[in-house]
Coordinates of C-alpha atoms in Angstrom, one line a residue:
Chain L
M4 CA -164.0 12.1 215.6
T5 CA -162.7 13.3 212.3
V6 CA -161.8 16.9 211.8
D7 CA -163.2 18.8 208.9
Y8 CA -159.9 20.3 207.6
E9 CA -161.4 21.6 204.4
H10 CA -163.5 24.1 206.3
L11 CA -160.9 25.2 208.8
V12 CA -158.9 27.1 206.1
R13 CA -160.5 29.8 204.0
D14 CA -158.9 32.0 201.4
D15 CA -158.4 34.9 203.9
R16 CA -158.5 33.2 207.3
V17 CA -157.8 30.1 209.3
H18 CA -159.6 28.7 212.3
T19 CA -158.2 29.1 215.8
S20 CA -158.2 25.3 216.3
L21 CA -155.2 25.2 214.0
Y22 CA -153.1 26.6 216.9
V23 CA -154.7 24.8 219.8
D24 CA -156.2 21.5 219.0
P25 CA -153.9 18.6 219.9
A26 CA -155.7 16.2 217.5
I27 CA -154.9 18.5 214.6
F28 CA -151.2 18.7 215.8
D29 CA -151.1 14.9 215.8
A30 CA -152.6 14.7 212.3
E31 CA -150.1 17.3 211.1
M32 CA -147.2 15.1 212.2
T33 CA -148.5 12.3 210.0
K34 CA -150.0 14.2 207.1
I35 CA -147.4 16.9 206.7
F36 CA -144.2 16.1 208.5
A37 CA -144.1 12.4 207.6
N38 CA -145.4 13.1 204.2
T39 CA -143.2 15.7 202.5
W40 CA -139.6 17.0 202.3
V41 CA -138.4 18.2 205.6
W42 CA -135.1 20.1 206.0
V43 CA -132.6 18.3 208.3
A44 CA -129.1 19.8 207.7
H45 CA -126.8 22.0 205.7
A46 CA -124.1 20.1 203.8
S47 CA -121.4 22.0 205.7
E48 CA -122.6 20.6 209.0
I49 CA -121.4 17.2 207.9
P50 CA -118.3 18.1 206.0
G51 CA -116.5 14.8 205.6
P52 CA -116.9 11.1 205.7
G53 CA -118.0 10.0 209.2
S54 CA -119.3 13.3 210.3
F55 CA -122.9 13.4 211.6
K56 CA -125.4 15.6 213.3
M57 CA -128.6 14.9 215.2
S58 CA -131.8 16.4 213.7
H59 CA -135.6 15.8 213.6
V60 CA -138.2 15.0 211.0
G61 CA -141.3 16.2 212.8
L62 CA -141.3 14.6 216.2
Q63 CA -138.9 11.8 215.2
P64 CA -135.2 12.1 216.1
V65 CA -132.8 11.3 213.2
I66 CA -129.1 11.2 212.6
V67 CA -127.8 12.8 209.4
T68 CA -124.5 11.1 208.5
R69 CA -122.0 11.2 205.7
G70 CA -120.8 7.8 204.6
N71 CA -117.3 6.9 203.5
D72 CA -118.3 7.5 199.9
G73 CA -119.6 11.0 200.7
Q74 CA -123.2 10.0 200.4
V75 CA -125.6 11.5 203.0
H76 CA -127.9 9.3 205.0
V77 CA -130.7 10.2 207.3
L78 CA -131.4 7.4 209.8
L79 CA -134.0 7.1 212.6
N80 CA -132.1 7.4 215.9
R81 CA -133.5 4.2 217.3
C82 CA -132.0 0.8 217.7
R83 CA -133.9 -2.0 215.9
H84 CA -133.6 -4.2 219.0
R85 CA -135.5 -2.5 221.8
A86 CA -135.6 1.1 220.6
G87 CA -132.6 2.6 222.5
S88 CA -131.2 5.8 220.9
V89 CA -127.9 5.1 219.2
C90 CA -126.6 8.7 219.2
E91 CA -126.7 11.3 221.9
E92 CA -124.0 13.7 220.6
R93 CA -125.4 16.7 218.8
R94 CA -122.7 16.4 216.1
G95 CA -119.3 14.8 215.7
K96 CA -117.4 12.2 213.7
T97 CA -117.6 8.5 214.0
S98 CA -117.5 5.2 212.1
V99 CA -120.1 3.5 214.2
F100 CA -123.3 4.1 216.2
V101 CA -123.7 1.9 219.2
C102 CA -126.8 1.3 221.2
R103 CA -125.5 1.4 224.8
Y104 CA -128.2 -0.8 226.1
H105 CA -127.3 -4.2 224.5
G106 CA -124.5 -3.1 222.3
W107 CA -126.0 -3.4 218.8
S108 CA -123.8 -1.4 216.4
Y109 CA -124.5 0.2 213.1
D110 CA -122.3 1.8 210.4
L111 CA -122.7 5.3 208.8
T112 CA -125.3 3.9 206.3
G113 CA -127.4 2.4 209.1
K114 CA -126.3 -1.2 208.4
L115 CA -126.3 -3.4 211.5
R116 CA -122.7 -4.5 212.0
G117 CA -122.5 -6.2 215.4
V118 CA -124.8 -8.0 217.8
P119 CA -123.2 -9.0 221.1
H120 CA -123.7 -12.7 222.1
S121 CA -125.4 -13.4 218.8
S122 CA -125.4 -17.1 219.5
G123 CA -128.5 -16.4 221.7
Y124 CA -130.5 -15.9 218.5
D125 CA -132.1 -18.5 216.2
A126 CA -130.0 -19.7 213.3
D127 CA -132.2 -17.8 210.8
F128 CA -131.5 -14.4 212.5
D129 CA -130.2 -12.2 209.7
K130 CA -128.6 -8.9 210.6
S131 CA -129.6 -7.4 207.2
D132 CA -133.2 -7.5 208.5
Y133 CA -132.4 -4.9 211.1
P134 CA -130.7 -1.8 209.7
L135 CA -131.5 1.7 211.2
V136 CA -134.5 2.9 209.3
A137 CA -133.3 5.1 206.5
L138 CA -135.2 8.0 205.0
R139 CA -135.0 9.2 201.4
V140 CA -132.5 12.0 201.1
E141 CA -132.1 14.7 198.5
Q142 CA -130.2 18.0 198.4
Y143 CA -130.4 21.4 196.7
A144 CA -127.7 24.0 197.0
G145 CA -126.3 22.4 200.2
L146 CA -129.7 22.2 201.8
I147 CA -130.4 18.6 202.8
F148 CA -134.0 17.4 203.0
A149 CA -135.3 14.0 204.0
T150 CA -138.7 12.3 203.7
F151 CA -140.4 9.1 204.7
R152 CA -142.1 8.9 201.3
D153 CA -140.4 7.1 198.4
D154 CA -143.2 8.0 196.1
I155 CA -143.5 11.8 196.3
Q156 CA -142.0 14.1 193.7
P157 CA -138.2 14.8 193.7
L158 CA -137.0 17.6 196.0
D159 CA -136.0 19.6 192.9
E160 CA -139.6 19.6 191.7
Y161 CA -140.9 20.3 195.2
L162 CA -138.8 23.4 195.6
G163 CA -139.7 24.4 192.1
R164 CA -139.9 28.2 191.8
A165 CA -138.1 28.6 195.1
K166 CA -134.9 27.4 193.6
P167 CA -133.8 30.6 191.8
W168 CA -134.3 32.4 195.1
I169 CA -132.3 29.9 197.0
D170 CA -129.5 30.4 194.4
L171 CA -129.7 34.2 195.0
F172 CA -129.6 33.5 198.8
M173 CA -126.4 31.5 198.5
K174 CA -124.6 34.4 196.8
Q175 CA -123.8 35.7 200.3
G176 CA -121.0 33.1 200.1
A177 CA -119.4 35.9 198.1
G178 CA -117.6 33.3 195.9
F179 CA -116.3 31.3 198.9
G180 CA -119.5 29.3 199.4
V181 CA -121.8 29.1 202.4
K182 CA -120.9 27.4 205.6
V183 CA -122.8 27.0 208.9
A184 CA -121.0 29.0 211.6
G185 CA -123.0 28.2 214.7
T186 CA -126.6 27.6 215.9
Q187 CA -128.6 29.4 218.5
R188 CA -131.6 27.5 219.8
F189 CA -134.7 28.4 221.8
R190 CA -138.2 27.3 222.4
F191 CA -141.4 29.2 222.7
R192 CA -144.8 28.1 224.0
G193 CA -146.7 28.3 220.8
N194 CA -147.8 26.4 217.8
W195 CA -145.2 25.9 215.0
K196 CA -147.4 27.7 212.4
I197 CA -147.1 31.0 214.3
Q198 CA -143.3 30.9 213.5
L199 CA -144.0 29.7 209.9
E200 CA -146.2 32.9 209.5
N201 CA -143.6 35.2 211.1
T202 CA -140.9 34.6 208.4
T203 CA -143.3 36.1 205.8
D204 CA -144.7 38.9 208.1
A205 CA -143.2 42.3 207.4
Y206 CA -146.2 43.9 209.1
H207 CA -144.9 43.2 212.7
F208 CA -141.3 44.4 212.0
P209 CA -141.5 48.1 212.8
I210 CA -143.8 47.4 215.8
V211 CA -142.2 44.4 217.5
H212 CA -138.6 45.4 216.6
R213 CA -138.6 49.1 217.4
S214 CA -136.0 48.6 220.1
F215 CA -133.8 46.9 217.5
L216 CA -134.3 49.6 215.0
T217 CA -133.3 52.3 217.4
S218 CA -130.1 50.5 218.2
L219 CA -128.9 50.9 214.6
D220 CA -127.0 53.8 212.9
D221 CA -129.3 56.1 210.8
E222 CA -128.3 54.6 207.5
T223 CA -128.9 51.0 208.6
E224 CA -132.1 52.0 210.3
D225 CA -133.4 53.5 207.0
Q226 CA -132.5 50.2 205.3
F227 CA -134.5 48.2 207.9
D228 CA -137.5 50.5 207.5
I229 CA -138.8 47.6 205.5
L230 CA -142.3 48.8 204.8
K231 CA -140.9 51.7 202.8
Q232 CA -138.4 50.0 200.5
G233 CA -140.8 49.0 197.7
G234 CA -140.7 45.3 198.7
W235 CA -143.2 42.6 198.0
V236 CA -144.3 39.0 198.7
E237 CA -144.5 36.3 196.1
E238 CA -146.1 32.9 196.3
L239 CA -143.7 30.3 194.9
G240 CA -145.9 27.1 194.9
N241 CA -146.1 24.2 197.3
G242 CA -146.6 26.5 200.2
H243 CA -143.3 28.3 199.7
S244 CA -143.0 32.1 199.4
V245 CA -140.5 34.9 199.3
M246 CA -140.8 38.2 201.0
V247 CA -138.5 40.9 199.5
M248 CA -137.9 43.5 202.1
M249 CA -134.8 45.3 200.6
P250 CA -135.1 45.1 196.8
N251 CA -131.6 46.5 196.4
L252 CA -130.2 43.4 198.2
V253 CA -131.9 40.7 196.0
D254 CA -128.8 40.1 193.8
L255 CA -125.6 40.4 195.8
E256 CA -123.5 40.2 192.7
A257 CA -125.2 43.2 191.1
N258 CA -124.5 46.9 192.0
L259 CA -121.0 46.1 193.1
D260 CA -120.1 49.7 192.4
A261 CA -122.6 51.0 195.0
P262 CA -121.0 53.0 197.8
I263 CA -119.9 50.9 200.8
P264 CA -122.2 51.5 203.8
E265 CA -120.7 53.5 206.7
R266 CA -121.1 50.5 209.1
F267 CA -118.9 48.3 206.9
A268 CA -116.2 51.0 206.1
A269 CA -113.8 49.7 208.8
L270 CA -114.2 46.1 207.6
A271 CA -113.6 47.1 204.0
E272 CA -110.5 48.9 205.0
E273 CA -109.2 45.8 206.9
L274 CA -110.1 43.5 204.0
A275 CA -108.3 45.8 201.5
K276 CA -105.0 45.0 203.2
E277 CA -105.1 41.4 201.8
H278 CA -107.7 41.4 199.0
P279 CA -108.1 43.3 195.7
P280 CA -110.7 46.0 195.5
D281 CA -113.3 43.9 193.6
T282 CA -113.1 41.0 196.1
V283 CA -113.5 43.5 198.9
R284 CA -116.6 45.0 197.3
R285 CA -118.1 41.6 196.7
I286 CA -117.5 40.5 200.3
V287 CA -118.8 43.7 201.8
R288 CA -121.9 43.7 199.7
A289 CA -122.6 40.1 200.9
V290 CA -121.6 40.4 204.5
G291 CA -125.0 41.6 205.8
G292 CA -126.9 39.0 203.9
T293 CA -129.7 39.3 201.4
G294 CA -132.8 41.5 201.5
F295 CA -135.3 38.7 201.4
N296 CA -136.8 35.7 203.3
I297 CA -137.6 32.5 201.6
N298 CA -140.2 30.5 203.5
L299 CA -140.0 26.8 202.6
F300 CA -142.9 24.7 203.7
P301 CA -143.0 23.3 206.3
N302 CA -139.9 23.8 208.4
V303 CA -137.1 26.0 207.0
A304 CA -136.5 29.5 205.9
C305 CA -133.5 31.1 204.2
S306 CA -133.9 34.4 206.1
M307 CA -131.7 37.3 205.0
A308 CA -128.4 36.2 206.5
F309 CA -129.2 32.9 208.3
F310 CA -131.2 29.7 208.2
R311 CA -134.3 29.6 210.4
V312 CA -135.5 26.0 211.2
L313 CA -138.6 25.2 213.2
R314 CA -139.3 22.0 215.0
P315 CA -142.8 21.2 216.3
V316 CA -142.6 19.8 219.8
A317 CA -146.3 19.9 220.9
V318 CA -149.4 21.7 219.8
D319 CA -148.3 24.6 222.0
E320 CA -144.5 24.3 221.9
T321 CA -142.0 24.8 219.2
E322 CA -138.2 24.8 219.0
I323 CA -136.4 27.3 216.7
S324 CA -132.8 27.1 215.5
H325 CA -131.1 30.3 214.2
I326 CA -128.2 29.0 212.1
A327 CA -125.5 31.5 211.4
I328 CA -123.8 31.5 208.0
A329 CA -120.2 32.3 207.2
M330 CA -118.1 32.3 204.0
D331 CA -116.4 28.9 203.7
R332 CA -112.7 29.6 204.3
G333 CA -113.5 33.3 203.8
P334 CA -111.6 36.1 205.4
E335 CA -111.8 35.9 209.2
A336 CA -112.5 39.6 209.7
A337 CA -115.6 39.3 207.5
N338 CA -116.8 36.1 209.0
R339 CA -116.5 37.6 212.5
A340 CA -118.5 40.6 211.3
R341 CA -121.2 38.2 210.2
L342 CA -121.2 36.5 213.6
R343 CA -121.5 39.8 215.4
L344 CA -124.4 40.9 213.1
H345 CA -126.2 37.6 213.7
E346 CA -125.8 38.0 217.5
H347 CA -127.1 41.5 217.3
F348 CA -130.6 40.5 216.3
Q349 CA -130.9 36.7 216.7
G350 CA -130.9 34.2 219.4
P351 CA -132.2 34.0 223.0
M352 CA -130.7 37.4 224.0
G353 CA -130.5 39.1 220.6
F354 CA -132.1 42.5 220.1
G355 CA -134.9 41.0 218.0
T356 CA -135.6 37.4 218.8
P357 CA -136.8 37.7 222.5
D358 CA -139.5 40.1 221.3
D359 CA -140.6 37.8 218.5
A360 CA -140.8 34.9 221.0
E361 CA -142.8 37.0 223.4
G362 CA -145.1 38.0 220.6
W363 CA -145.7 34.4 219.5
E364 CA -146.3 33.3 223.1
R365 CA -148.9 36.0 223.3
V366 CA -150.6 34.7 220.2
Q367 CA -150.9 31.3 221.8
R368 CA -152.1 32.8 225.1
G369 CA -154.7 34.9 223.2
A370 CA -155.8 31.9 221.2
A371 CA -157.1 30.3 224.4
A372 CA -160.0 32.7 224.1
G373 CA -162.6 32.7 221.4
S374 CA -162.5 29.2 220.2
D375 CA -165.0 30.1 217.5
L376 CA -162.9 33.0 216.2
W377 CA -160.6 33.1 213.2
I378 CA -157.0 34.0 212.6
M379 CA -157.2 36.8 209.9
L380 CA -154.9 36.7 206.9
N381 CA -156.7 39.2 204.8
R382 CA -154.1 41.9 204.5
G383 CA -153.2 41.8 200.9
K384 CA -152.6 44.7 198.5
P385 CA -150.6 43.4 195.6
R386 CA -146.9 44.5 195.7
D387 CA -147.2 45.3 199.4
V388 CA -144.4 43.8 201.4
S389 CA -146.8 43.5 204.4
A390 CA -149.4 41.6 202.5
E391 CA -150.2 38.2 204.2
T392 CA -149.7 36.5 200.8
G393 CA -147.0 34.1 202.0
M394 CA -149.1 33.0 205.0
R395 CA -152.1 32.3 202.7
A396 CA -149.9 30.3 200.4
A397 CA -148.6 28.2 203.3
Y398 CA -152.1 27.5 204.7
Q399 CA -153.4 26.5 201.2
M400 CA -150.6 24.0 201.1
W401 CA -151.6 22.9 204.7
K402 CA -155.1 22.4 203.5
R403 CA -154.1 20.3 200.5
M404 CA -152.0 18.1 202.7
M405 CA -154.4 17.8 205.6
A406 CA -157.6 17.2 203.4
P407 CA -156.3 15.6 200.2
Chain K
M26 CA -103.8 28.4 240.9
N27 CA -102.2 29.8 244.1
A28 CA -105.5 30.0 245.9
L29 CA -105.7 26.2 245.8
V30 CA -103.3 26.1 248.7
T31 CA -105.8 26.2 251.5
G32 CA -105.1 28.6 254.3
V33 CA -102.4 30.5 252.5
A34 CA -103.3 34.0 251.4
P35 CA -102.6 34.4 247.7
Q36 CA -99.9 36.9 246.7
S37 CA -102.3 39.2 245.2
D38 CA -103.3 42.8 245.4
I39 CA -107.0 41.9 244.8
A40 CA -108.3 39.9 247.8
L41 CA -110.9 37.3 247.3
Q42 CA -113.1 39.0 249.8
A43 CA -113.0 42.3 247.9
A44 CA -113.8 40.4 244.6
I45 CA -116.7 38.6 246.2
E46 CA -118.2 41.9 247.5
F47 CA -117.9 43.4 244.0
I48 CA -119.6 40.4 242.4
W49 CA -122.4 40.5 244.9
T50 CA -123.0 44.1 244.3
E51 CA -123.1 43.5 240.6
A52 CA -125.6 40.7 241.1
D53 CA -127.8 43.0 243.1
L54 CA -127.6 45.7 240.4
L55 CA -128.7 43.2 237.8
D56 CA -131.6 41.8 239.8
S57 CA -132.8 45.3 240.6
Q58 CA -132.2 46.3 237.0
D59 CA -130.0 49.3 237.8
Y60 CA -128.4 48.8 234.4
T61 CA -126.9 52.2 234.2
A62 CA -124.9 51.6 237.4
W63 CA -124.0 48.2 236.0
L64 CA -122.5 49.8 232.8
S65 CA -120.2 52.0 235.0
L66 CA -118.6 48.9 236.5
W67 CA -116.9 48.0 233.3
T68 CA -113.5 48.9 231.8
E69 CA -113.3 50.5 228.4
R70 CA -112.2 47.3 226.6
G71 CA -114.2 44.8 228.7
H72 CA -116.3 42.1 227.1
Y73 CA -119.6 40.6 228.4
V74 CA -119.9 37.1 226.9
I75 CA -122.5 34.3 227.0
P76 CA -121.1 31.5 224.8
I77 CA -123.0 28.7 223.2
E78 CA -120.2 26.2 223.0
H79 CA -119.5 25.2 226.5
D80 CA -115.7 24.8 226.2
A81 CA -115.1 27.6 223.7
V82 CA -112.0 29.7 224.5
D83 CA -111.8 32.2 221.5
H84 CA -115.3 33.6 221.9
A85 CA -114.8 36.2 219.1
A86 CA -114.3 33.4 216.6
H87 CA -117.6 31.6 217.6
L88 CA -121.2 32.3 217.5
N89 CA -122.4 33.4 221.0
I90 CA -125.6 34.2 222.8
V91 CA -124.0 37.5 223.8
Y92 CA -120.7 39.0 222.7
D93 CA -120.8 42.6 223.8
D94 CA -118.1 45.2 223.7
R95 CA -118.7 48.6 225.3
A96 CA -120.9 49.9 222.6
M97 CA -123.1 46.8 222.4
R98 CA -123.5 46.7 226.2
A99 CA -124.7 50.3 226.1
A100 CA -127.0 49.6 223.2
R101 CA -128.3 46.5 225.0
V102 CA -129.1 48.5 228.2
T103 CA -130.8 51.2 226.1
R104 CA -132.9 48.6 224.5
L105 CA -133.9 46.8 227.7
K106 CA -134.8 50.2 229.3
S107 CA -136.5 51.7 226.3
G108 CA -140.0 50.5 227.0
L109 CA -140.1 49.5 223.3
S110 CA -139.3 45.9 223.8
M111 CA -142.2 43.6 224.8
S112 CA -139.8 40.9 226.2
A113 CA -138.2 43.5 228.5
S114 CA -141.2 45.7 229.5
P115 CA -142.1 44.1 231.7
S116 CA -139.2 41.7 231.8
A117 CA -139.2 38.7 234.0
R118 CA -138.3 39.3 237.6
T119 CA -135.1 37.7 238.6
V120 CA -133.4 36.5 241.8
R121 CA -129.9 35.3 241.6
T122 CA -127.4 33.8 244.0
V123 CA -123.7 33.8 243.3
S124 CA -121.5 31.5 245.3
R125 CA -118.7 28.8 245.2
F126 CA -116.1 31.5 244.6
R127 CA -112.5 30.5 243.7
L128 CA -109.7 32.8 243.0
M129 CA -108.1 31.2 239.9
K130 CA -105.4 33.7 239.1
S131 CA -104.2 36.9 240.7
G132 CA -101.5 39.5 240.3
D133 CA -100.5 42.7 238.4
G134 CA -103.7 44.4 239.6
A135 CA -106.0 41.8 238.1
A136 CA -107.8 38.7 239.3
T137 CA -109.8 35.9 237.7
I138 CA -112.6 34.5 239.8
R139 CA -114.7 31.5 239.0
C140 CA -118.1 31.0 240.7
A141 CA -121.5 29.5 240.4
Q142 CA -124.7 31.5 239.7
H143 CA -128.3 30.2 240.2
L144 CA -130.9 32.5 238.7
V145 CA -134.7 32.1 239.1
E146 CA -136.9 34.1 236.8
Y147 CA -140.6 34.7 236.9
K148 CA -143.0 36.1 234.3
Y149 CA -146.7 35.6 233.8
D150 CA -147.5 32.1 235.1
R151 CA -144.0 30.6 234.7
T152 CA -140.9 30.3 237.0
R153 CA -137.7 29.0 235.4
T154 CA -134.1 28.4 236.4
L155 CA -130.8 29.3 234.7
A156 CA -127.6 27.9 236.2
A157 CA -124.2 29.0 235.1
D158 CA -120.5 28.9 235.8
V159 CA -119.4 32.5 235.7
T160 CA -115.8 33.7 235.2
Y161 CA -114.9 37.2 236.1
R162 CA -111.8 39.1 235.3
L163 CA -111.5 42.0 237.7
V164 CA -108.9 44.8 237.5
R165 CA -107.9 47.4 240.0
A166 CA -109.4 50.8 239.1
G167 CA -108.8 53.8 241.3
D168 CA -109.7 52.8 244.9
G169 CA -111.9 50.0 243.7
L170 CA -112.3 47.3 241.1
A171 CA -113.6 47.2 237.6
L172 CA -115.1 44.5 235.5
D173 CA -112.8 43.6 232.5
E174 CA -114.5 40.4 231.4
K175 CA -117.5 38.4 232.4
V176 CA -118.2 35.0 230.8
V177 CA -121.4 33.3 231.7
R178 CA -121.4 29.6 230.8
L179 CA -124.9 28.3 231.2
V180 CA -125.1 24.6 232.0
N181 CA -127.5 24.3 229.0
S182 CA -125.8 26.9 226.8
D183 CA -126.0 24.6 223.7
E184 CA -129.5 23.4 224.4
A185 CA -132.7 25.2 223.4
L186 CA -133.1 28.2 225.7
F187 CA -135.9 30.8 225.6
G188 CA -136.2 34.5 225.1
I189 CA -134.4 36.3 227.9
G190 CA -135.4 39.9 228.5
Y191 CA -132.8 40.8 231.1
L192 CA -129.1 40.5 231.8
L193 CA -127.4 37.4 233.2

């Protein structure tokens, strides 16, 4: 039975089957995740030759490696002999990946190096026929993406109008550059698109996150009153969008003379012992992250102060990574402040994430009812930060990919 | 490591039995969600830590699941009890067992105890388990003991977890 994707997505709504139909999920893995640029790593996670991390492209496990020449490779984590995984370490450093079943070994580029007892193969057996399957890899601003497709547009073009926003996001490196400082991971029982929507959903924030908001000092609570800051949502093409929640934190290199917020006063004082005043101001302005979320279709967001990565597991199960960011070789006091701010909201026991996860699970539970009903995305005054503009953009891209 | 010598009482002013009773009381307070009483068990400078990296030592330098000083603990309890958090109201019900106690270090009015915790949680139609090695640093306070550090190392701390709307 073929699914009529064209009619499941309208301008202002999508059909409930997009959350619950396993056949649609299977098709998404092929038509979307095996068919476009998928985020796999940040460059700082594989800092030098030989470093690697495990990741996924859709359902498929991959290894992201840095070769001896510094080149990044994304390789299917599957031995070419009888499919054993060749890597079971989340990250590390190596010169070789060995299948522990029969001992085939591969180098950092995926080339097959060794086959034990190779005399058992015919004379025409050629190791160069069996490298680890390599994906196409491209990077922008330290974000590493991979794709199975050799014939789609370059990453640069795919990101398009999102690029200037990514550049703004990376300014939180405060001149030191951005480095991954740790990852919190959790799963929820719900479809991956529920999370995709959430990154561009300001509407839920004051409702779902009231208990987070009341844990803040008054000045910070005002700042996080995001429906009242004059923010907006903008479509950026190819399903990408940006939601600006705090317009005064769009450019972290502007307004460096603004007063230092009360909550960072102690940090500023500590930094002032070792850094000149302009450096202190630059760091303190960047330490809480930006005031916007960039939603990059289909699996990554640059969200205020961290990277949010989603990984579809099943039609009703999704894994999320909240990747904390620090300043590369930046002042320890400021980087620790960033870690504590991240822990405050994010992760399995943050003051925000568990409530998000509960909300998304309730969406999936609710979607078991009313199979003929629609998910409404018709909230949309222009220049309203709570407009569902970003979700509509993502679903239009979904439609283009599912029903080309 | 003096407690390793079986049958010899460690030269300590905190007995293992007293520590165990303290830890069991704490476990009961957490399962019954008497979080206000739980807060009063702590020292001023105590830290409540749930690390991600299993072998991390300097927790402040790493990203954690929880890294709470006194103020964050209080804020966390306020949040969980506020009725404003849908993951915590209602939260999952929990039943935990703490056992396999070992006195790792003792003296100067302080003791380090390592033990195992098995926690079962239930919410909606789902029952799940969280297992952890827990390290307690207890100090003498008045006639009793106080909690100076609690580090909960989940067996799957660096795996994908789930939203947790209660205290471990």
